[in-house]
Short mmCIF file of N, CA and C in Angstrom, two decimals:
data_model
loop_
_atom_site.label_atom_id
_atom_site.label_comp_id
_atom_site.label_asym_id
_atom_site.label_seq_id
_atom_site.Cartn_x
_atom_site.Cartn_y
_atom_site.Cartn_z
N MET A 7 93.02 87.97 117.24
CA MET A 7 92.51 88.33 115.89
C MET A 7 94.04 87.78 115.15
N SER A 8 93.65 87.08 114.04
CA SER A 8 94.60 86.77 113.19
C SER A 8 95.06 88.02 112.31
N SER A 9 96.34 87.54 111.67
CA SER A 9 97.06 88.64 110.92
C SER A 9 95.81 88.88 109.69
N TYR A 10 95.87 87.61 109.28
CA TYR A 10 94.70 87.38 108.10
C TYR A 10 93.58 88.13 108.13
N THR A 11 92.85 87.95 109.20
CA THR A 11 91.91 89.30 109.49
C THR A 11 92.18 90.42 109.54
N VAL A 12 93.24 90.79 110.69
CA VAL A 12 93.74 92.14 110.41
C VAL A 12 94.05 92.64 108.89
N THR A 13 94.57 92.01 108.27
CA THR A 13 95.14 92.24 106.83
C THR A 13 93.87 92.66 106.05
N TYR A 14 92.85 91.88 105.94
CA TYR A 14 91.10 92.11 105.41
C TYR A 14 90.75 92.98 105.98
N ALA A 15 90.76 93.05 107.23
CA ALA A 15 90.07 94.61 107.61
C ALA A 15 90.51 95.92 107.41
N ALA A 16 91.94 95.81 107.08
CA ALA A 16 92.62 97.21 106.82
C ALA A 16 92.41 97.02 105.30
N LEU A 17 92.54 96.08 104.48
CA LEU A 17 91.98 96.43 103.02
C LEU A 17 90.80 96.84 103.04
N VAL A 18 89.71 96.23 103.72
CA VAL A 18 88.36 96.81 103.54
C VAL A 18 88.19 98.20 104.16
N LEU A 19 88.79 98.58 105.04
CA LEU A 19 88.67 100.00 105.67
C LEU A 19 89.10 100.92 104.51
N ALA A 20 90.43 100.35 103.90
CA ALA A 20 90.91 101.21 102.77
C ALA A 20 89.69 101.44 101.43
N ILE A 21 89.29 100.23 101.17
CA ILE A 21 88.33 100.81 100.23
C ILE A 21 87.45 101.49 100.49
N VAL A 22 86.45 101.30 101.93
CA VAL A 22 85.31 102.24 102.08
C VAL A 22 85.96 103.73 102.25
N CYS A 23 87.18 103.55 102.59
CA CYS A 23 87.44 105.31 102.80
C CYS A 23 87.78 105.75 101.37
N GLU A 24 88.34 105.08 100.33
CA GLU A 24 88.50 105.53 99.09
C GLU A 24 87.10 105.73 98.18
N VAL A 25 85.93 104.61 98.55
CA VAL A 25 84.62 104.76 97.92
C VAL A 25 84.48 106.44 98.57
N ALA A 26 84.24 106.58 99.98
CA ALA A 26 83.79 107.60 100.58
C ALA A 26 84.36 108.93 100.11
N GLY A 27 85.75 108.75 100.02
CA GLY A 27 86.35 109.76 99.16
C GLY A 27 86.17 110.42 97.50
N THR A 28 85.92 109.33 97.14
CA THR A 28 85.40 109.47 95.99
C THR A 28 84.04 110.29 95.49
N THR A 29 83.10 109.61 96.78
CA THR A 29 82.00 110.14 96.44
C THR A 29 81.85 111.66 97.09
N LEU A 30 82.72 112.01 97.86
CA LEU A 30 83.00 113.62 98.32
C LEU A 30 83.74 114.11 97.11
N LEU A 31 84.55 113.47 96.23
CA LEU A 31 84.93 114.42 95.18
C LEU A 31 83.88 115.01 94.27
N GLN A 32 83.04 113.92 94.18
CA GLN A 32 81.94 114.67 93.53
C GLN A 32 80.91 115.52 94.03
N MET A 33 80.80 115.45 95.31
CA MET A 33 80.14 116.35 96.09
C MET A 33 80.80 117.70 96.27
N SER A 34 82.34 117.80 96.13
CA SER A 34 82.91 119.34 96.42
C SER A 34 82.76 119.96 95.42
N GLN A 35 81.92 119.41 94.16
CA GLN A 35 81.97 120.37 93.04
C GLN A 35 83.15 121.18 92.39
N GLN A 36 83.97 120.06 92.13
CA GLN A 36 85.62 120.55 91.62
C GLN A 36 86.13 121.88 92.41
N PHE A 37 85.95 120.98 93.75
CA PHE A 37 86.50 121.80 95.07
C PHE A 37 86.19 123.06 95.42
N THR A 38 84.68 123.33 94.99
CA THR A 38 84.30 124.97 95.15
C THR A 38 83.29 124.71 96.48
N ARG A 39 83.12 123.44 96.87
CA ARG A 39 82.87 123.53 98.44
C ARG A 39 83.46 122.76 99.70
N LEU A 40 83.77 123.48 100.73
CA LEU A 40 85.20 123.49 101.51
C LEU A 40 84.72 122.34 101.97
N VAL A 41 83.62 122.00 102.74
CA VAL A 41 83.28 120.77 104.21
C VAL A 41 83.81 119.47 103.05
N PRO A 42 82.68 119.25 101.93
CA PRO A 42 83.33 118.11 101.09
C PRO A 42 84.79 117.89 100.41
N THR A 43 85.33 119.14 100.49
CA THR A 43 86.67 118.84 100.10
C THR A 43 87.48 118.52 100.86
N LEU A 44 87.52 119.18 102.22
CA LEU A 44 88.01 118.75 103.19
C LEU A 44 87.96 116.96 103.63
N ALA A 45 86.85 116.62 103.54
CA ALA A 45 86.24 115.41 104.11
C ALA A 45 86.92 114.51 102.84
N MET A 46 86.96 114.95 102.00
CA MET A 46 87.60 114.04 100.69
C MET A 46 88.95 113.53 100.66
N ALA A 47 89.70 115.00 101.42
CA ALA A 47 91.17 114.69 101.78
C ALA A 47 91.35 113.76 102.86
N ALA A 48 90.79 113.92 103.71
CA ALA A 48 90.60 113.19 105.09
C ALA A 48 90.57 111.89 104.86
N PHE A 49 89.51 111.43 103.86
CA PHE A 49 89.30 110.07 103.57
C PHE A 49 90.23 109.31 102.59
N TYR A 50 90.46 110.20 101.73
CA TYR A 50 91.69 109.46 101.14
C TYR A 50 92.67 109.18 101.62
N ALA A 51 93.25 110.23 102.48
CA ALA A 51 94.74 109.71 103.48
C ALA A 51 94.31 108.65 104.10
N ALA A 52 93.26 108.56 104.74
CA ALA A 52 92.94 107.36 105.61
C ALA A 52 92.91 106.19 104.56
N ALA A 53 92.50 106.15 103.46
CA ALA A 53 92.58 104.90 102.68
C ALA A 53 93.99 104.46 102.51
N PHE A 54 95.08 105.66 101.93
CA PHE A 54 95.90 105.23 101.84
C PHE A 54 96.67 104.88 103.28
N TYR A 55 96.49 105.14 104.33
CA TYR A 55 97.01 104.72 105.45
C TYR A 55 96.56 103.28 106.03
N PHE A 56 95.29 102.67 105.70
CA PHE A 56 94.71 101.17 105.74
C PHE A 56 95.28 100.43 104.80
N LEU A 57 95.81 101.24 103.46
CA LEU A 57 96.21 100.33 102.20
C LEU A 57 97.56 99.82 102.93
N THR A 58 98.18 100.54 103.57
CA THR A 58 99.66 100.52 104.01
C THR A 58 99.84 98.96 104.86
N HIS A 59 98.77 99.19 105.73
CA HIS A 59 98.66 98.17 106.72
C HIS A 59 98.19 96.61 106.00
N ALA A 60 97.52 96.96 104.85
CA ALA A 60 97.15 95.42 104.12
C ALA A 60 98.47 95.24 103.56
N LEU A 61 99.40 96.09 102.80
CA LEU A 61 100.82 95.81 102.34
C LEU A 61 101.79 94.89 103.25
N LYS A 62 101.42 95.14 104.55
CA LYS A 62 102.18 94.28 105.33
C LYS A 62 102.27 92.81 105.14
N ALA A 63 101.23 92.44 104.55
CA ALA A 63 101.16 91.16 104.67
C ALA A 63 100.62 90.24 103.29
N MET A 64 100.58 91.28 102.43
CA MET A 64 99.95 90.73 100.81
C MET A 64 101.05 91.83 100.05
N PRO A 65 100.89 90.78 98.86
CA PRO A 65 101.63 91.44 97.37
C PRO A 65 100.94 92.91 97.16
N LEU A 66 101.79 93.59 96.93
CA LEU A 66 101.30 94.93 96.38
C LEU A 66 100.18 94.78 95.14
N GLY A 67 100.73 93.81 94.14
CA GLY A 67 99.79 93.65 92.91
C GLY A 67 98.46 93.43 93.47
N VAL A 68 98.57 92.30 94.42
CA VAL A 68 97.30 91.85 94.86
C VAL A 68 96.60 92.74 95.54
N VAL A 69 96.91 93.38 96.48
CA VAL A 69 96.26 94.75 97.27
C VAL A 69 95.67 95.46 96.31
N TYR A 70 96.92 95.79 95.47
CA TYR A 70 96.16 96.99 94.52
C TYR A 70 95.05 96.61 93.44
N ALA A 71 94.91 95.32 93.03
CA ALA A 71 94.01 94.71 92.11
C ALA A 71 92.64 94.80 93.02
N VAL A 72 92.83 94.36 93.90
CA VAL A 72 91.20 94.04 94.73
C VAL A 72 90.61 95.24 95.23
N TRP A 73 91.96 96.29 95.95
CA TRP A 73 91.51 97.75 96.07
C TRP A 73 90.54 98.38 94.84
N SER A 74 91.43 98.55 94.02
CA SER A 74 90.89 99.29 93.22
C SER A 74 90.02 98.77 92.19
N GLY A 75 89.66 97.34 92.21
CA GLY A 75 88.47 96.51 91.54
C GLY A 75 87.42 96.62 92.60
N VAL A 76 87.55 96.64 93.70
CA VAL A 76 86.04 96.72 94.35
C VAL A 76 85.75 98.46 94.66
N GLU A 77 86.84 98.96 94.86
CA GLU A 77 86.58 100.32 94.84
C GLU A 77 85.52 100.67 93.39
N VAL A 78 86.16 100.31 91.98
CA VAL A 78 85.57 100.76 90.91
C VAL A 78 83.75 100.29 90.96
N VAL A 79 83.72 98.80 91.22
CA VAL A 79 82.54 98.27 91.34
C VAL A 79 81.33 99.23 92.56
N LEU A 80 82.00 99.36 93.80
CA LEU A 80 81.24 100.35 94.81
C LEU A 80 81.14 101.73 94.15
N THR A 81 81.89 102.24 93.67
CA THR A 81 81.96 103.72 93.29
C THR A 81 80.77 103.75 92.19
N ALA A 82 80.72 102.60 91.13
CA ALA A 82 79.60 102.93 90.38
C ALA A 82 78.07 102.32 90.96
N VAL A 83 78.35 101.73 91.81
CA VAL A 83 76.99 101.65 92.66
C VAL A 83 76.43 102.67 93.42
N VAL A 84 77.21 103.57 93.97
CA VAL A 84 77.35 105.01 94.59
C VAL A 84 76.66 106.05 93.76
N GLY A 85 77.35 105.65 92.51
CA GLY A 85 77.01 106.63 91.17
C GLY A 85 75.77 106.57 90.84
N ALA A 86 75.39 105.31 90.75
CA ALA A 86 73.71 104.80 90.30
C ALA A 86 72.97 105.11 91.28
N THR A 87 73.25 105.09 92.47
CA THR A 87 72.17 105.28 93.50
C THR A 87 72.15 106.52 94.26
N LEU A 88 73.24 106.79 94.51
CA LEU A 88 73.15 108.51 94.94
C LEU A 88 73.11 109.71 94.22
N PHE A 89 73.76 109.44 92.88
CA PHE A 89 73.66 110.30 91.97
C PHE A 89 72.74 110.44 90.74
N GLU A 90 72.28 108.91 90.68
CA GLU A 90 71.33 108.76 89.57
C GLU A 90 72.09 108.76 88.34
N GLN A 91 73.17 108.14 88.40
CA GLN A 91 73.96 107.79 86.97
C GLN A 91 73.76 106.76 86.58
N THR A 92 73.60 106.48 85.03
CA THR A 92 73.02 105.13 84.51
C THR A 92 74.26 104.34 83.82
N LEU A 93 74.24 103.18 83.96
CA LEU A 93 75.54 102.42 83.34
C LEU A 93 74.73 102.09 82.02
N ASP A 94 75.45 101.88 80.69
CA ASP A 94 75.21 100.78 79.96
C ASP A 94 75.36 99.91 80.02
N ALA A 95 74.86 98.58 79.01
CA ALA A 95 75.44 97.37 78.94
C ALA A 95 76.82 97.10 78.90
N ALA A 96 77.95 97.69 78.23
CA ALA A 96 78.99 97.46 78.38
C ALA A 96 79.66 98.25 79.36
N ALA A 97 79.52 98.95 80.39
CA ALA A 97 79.80 99.36 81.69
C ALA A 97 78.99 98.38 82.65
N LEU A 98 78.29 97.55 82.37
CA LEU A 98 77.74 96.66 83.46
C LEU A 98 78.86 95.37 83.06
N VAL A 99 79.09 94.86 81.84
CA VAL A 99 79.86 93.81 81.80
C VAL A 99 81.41 93.94 82.12
N GLY A 100 81.68 95.24 81.90
CA GLY A 100 83.16 95.42 82.32
C GLY A 100 83.27 95.15 83.87
N ILE A 101 82.04 95.76 84.57
CA ILE A 101 82.09 95.77 85.74
C ILE A 101 81.98 94.08 86.51
N GLY A 102 81.35 93.47 85.43
CA GLY A 102 81.15 91.97 86.05
C GLY A 102 82.49 91.24 85.99
N MET A 103 83.59 91.83 84.68
CA MET A 103 84.86 91.06 84.60
C MET A 103 85.66 91.35 85.61
N ILE A 104 85.32 92.71 86.07
CA ILE A 104 86.44 93.04 87.43
C ILE A 104 85.96 92.21 88.51
N VAL A 105 84.76 92.03 88.51
CA VAL A 105 83.98 91.12 90.16
C VAL A 105 84.72 89.39 89.56
N GLY A 106 84.54 89.01 88.39
CA GLY A 106 85.22 87.98 88.19
C GLY A 106 86.57 87.84 88.37
N GLY A 107 87.68 88.76 87.85
CA GLY A 107 88.94 89.06 87.84
C GLY A 107 89.31 88.60 89.56
N ILE A 108 88.40 89.38 90.44
CA ILE A 108 88.68 89.43 91.83
C ILE A 108 88.31 88.09 92.62
N VAL A 109 87.27 87.39 92.12
CA VAL A 109 86.82 86.38 92.68
C VAL A 109 88.08 85.25 92.34
N VAL A 110 88.46 85.13 90.95
CA VAL A 110 89.31 84.23 90.87
C VAL A 110 90.68 84.28 91.41
N MET A 111 91.13 85.52 91.34
CA MET A 111 92.37 85.97 92.23
C MET A 111 92.10 85.60 93.87
N GLN A 112 91.12 85.58 94.53
CA GLN A 112 91.09 85.34 95.97
C GLN A 112 90.85 84.08 96.10
N ALA A 113 89.95 83.39 95.08
CA ALA A 113 89.84 81.67 95.43
C ALA A 113 90.81 80.88 94.96
N PHE A 114 91.58 81.43 93.98
CA PHE A 114 92.64 80.00 93.35
C PHE A 114 94.31 80.69 93.51
N SER A 115 94.44 81.79 93.55
CA SER A 115 95.89 82.34 93.93
C SER A 115 96.20 82.12 95.09
N THR A 116 97.51 81.92 95.45
CA THR A 116 98.15 81.62 96.47
C THR A 116 98.82 82.95 96.85
N ALA A 117 99.00 83.94 96.14
CA ALA A 117 99.65 85.01 96.11
C ALA A 117 98.98 86.15 97.18
N THR A 118 97.46 85.75 97.66
CA THR A 118 96.69 86.50 98.24
C THR A 118 97.13 86.29 99.61
N GLY A 119 98.04 85.66 100.21
CA GLY A 119 98.29 85.31 101.54
C GLY A 119 97.55 84.56 102.31
N HIS A 120 96.88 83.43 101.29
CA HIS A 120 96.33 82.10 102.19
C HIS A 120 96.00 80.92 100.85
N ARG A 121 96.05 79.90 101.14
CA ARG A 121 96.18 79.03 100.34
C ARG A 121 94.55 78.59 99.85
N PRO A 122 94.15 78.47 98.70
CA PRO A 122 92.99 78.54 98.14
C PRO A 122 92.45 76.86 98.73
#
């Protein structure tokens, strides 16, 4: 497996763990439910562990932008589907801009660890 694949796999795992942790944060009901609170902490710790592996091959700014951007989008999807939270037009436009920024960075930036 190439280092490129390992780097992106670590980044994907970090994102998935972050989204799971954030979902469990909502389910912990302000830390009043023990199991979701403990699971949340474990997922956040795992997210940072995998993030450190992505940082071995990609710059901090790129990793953090992709990690936080994708996490925002996926968390909004989870909120809408699992918790029935609604997003207004401005929120959807903002999320679209985040996705656009990630696409531009991945497609055209050499700082991501690959050549466009």
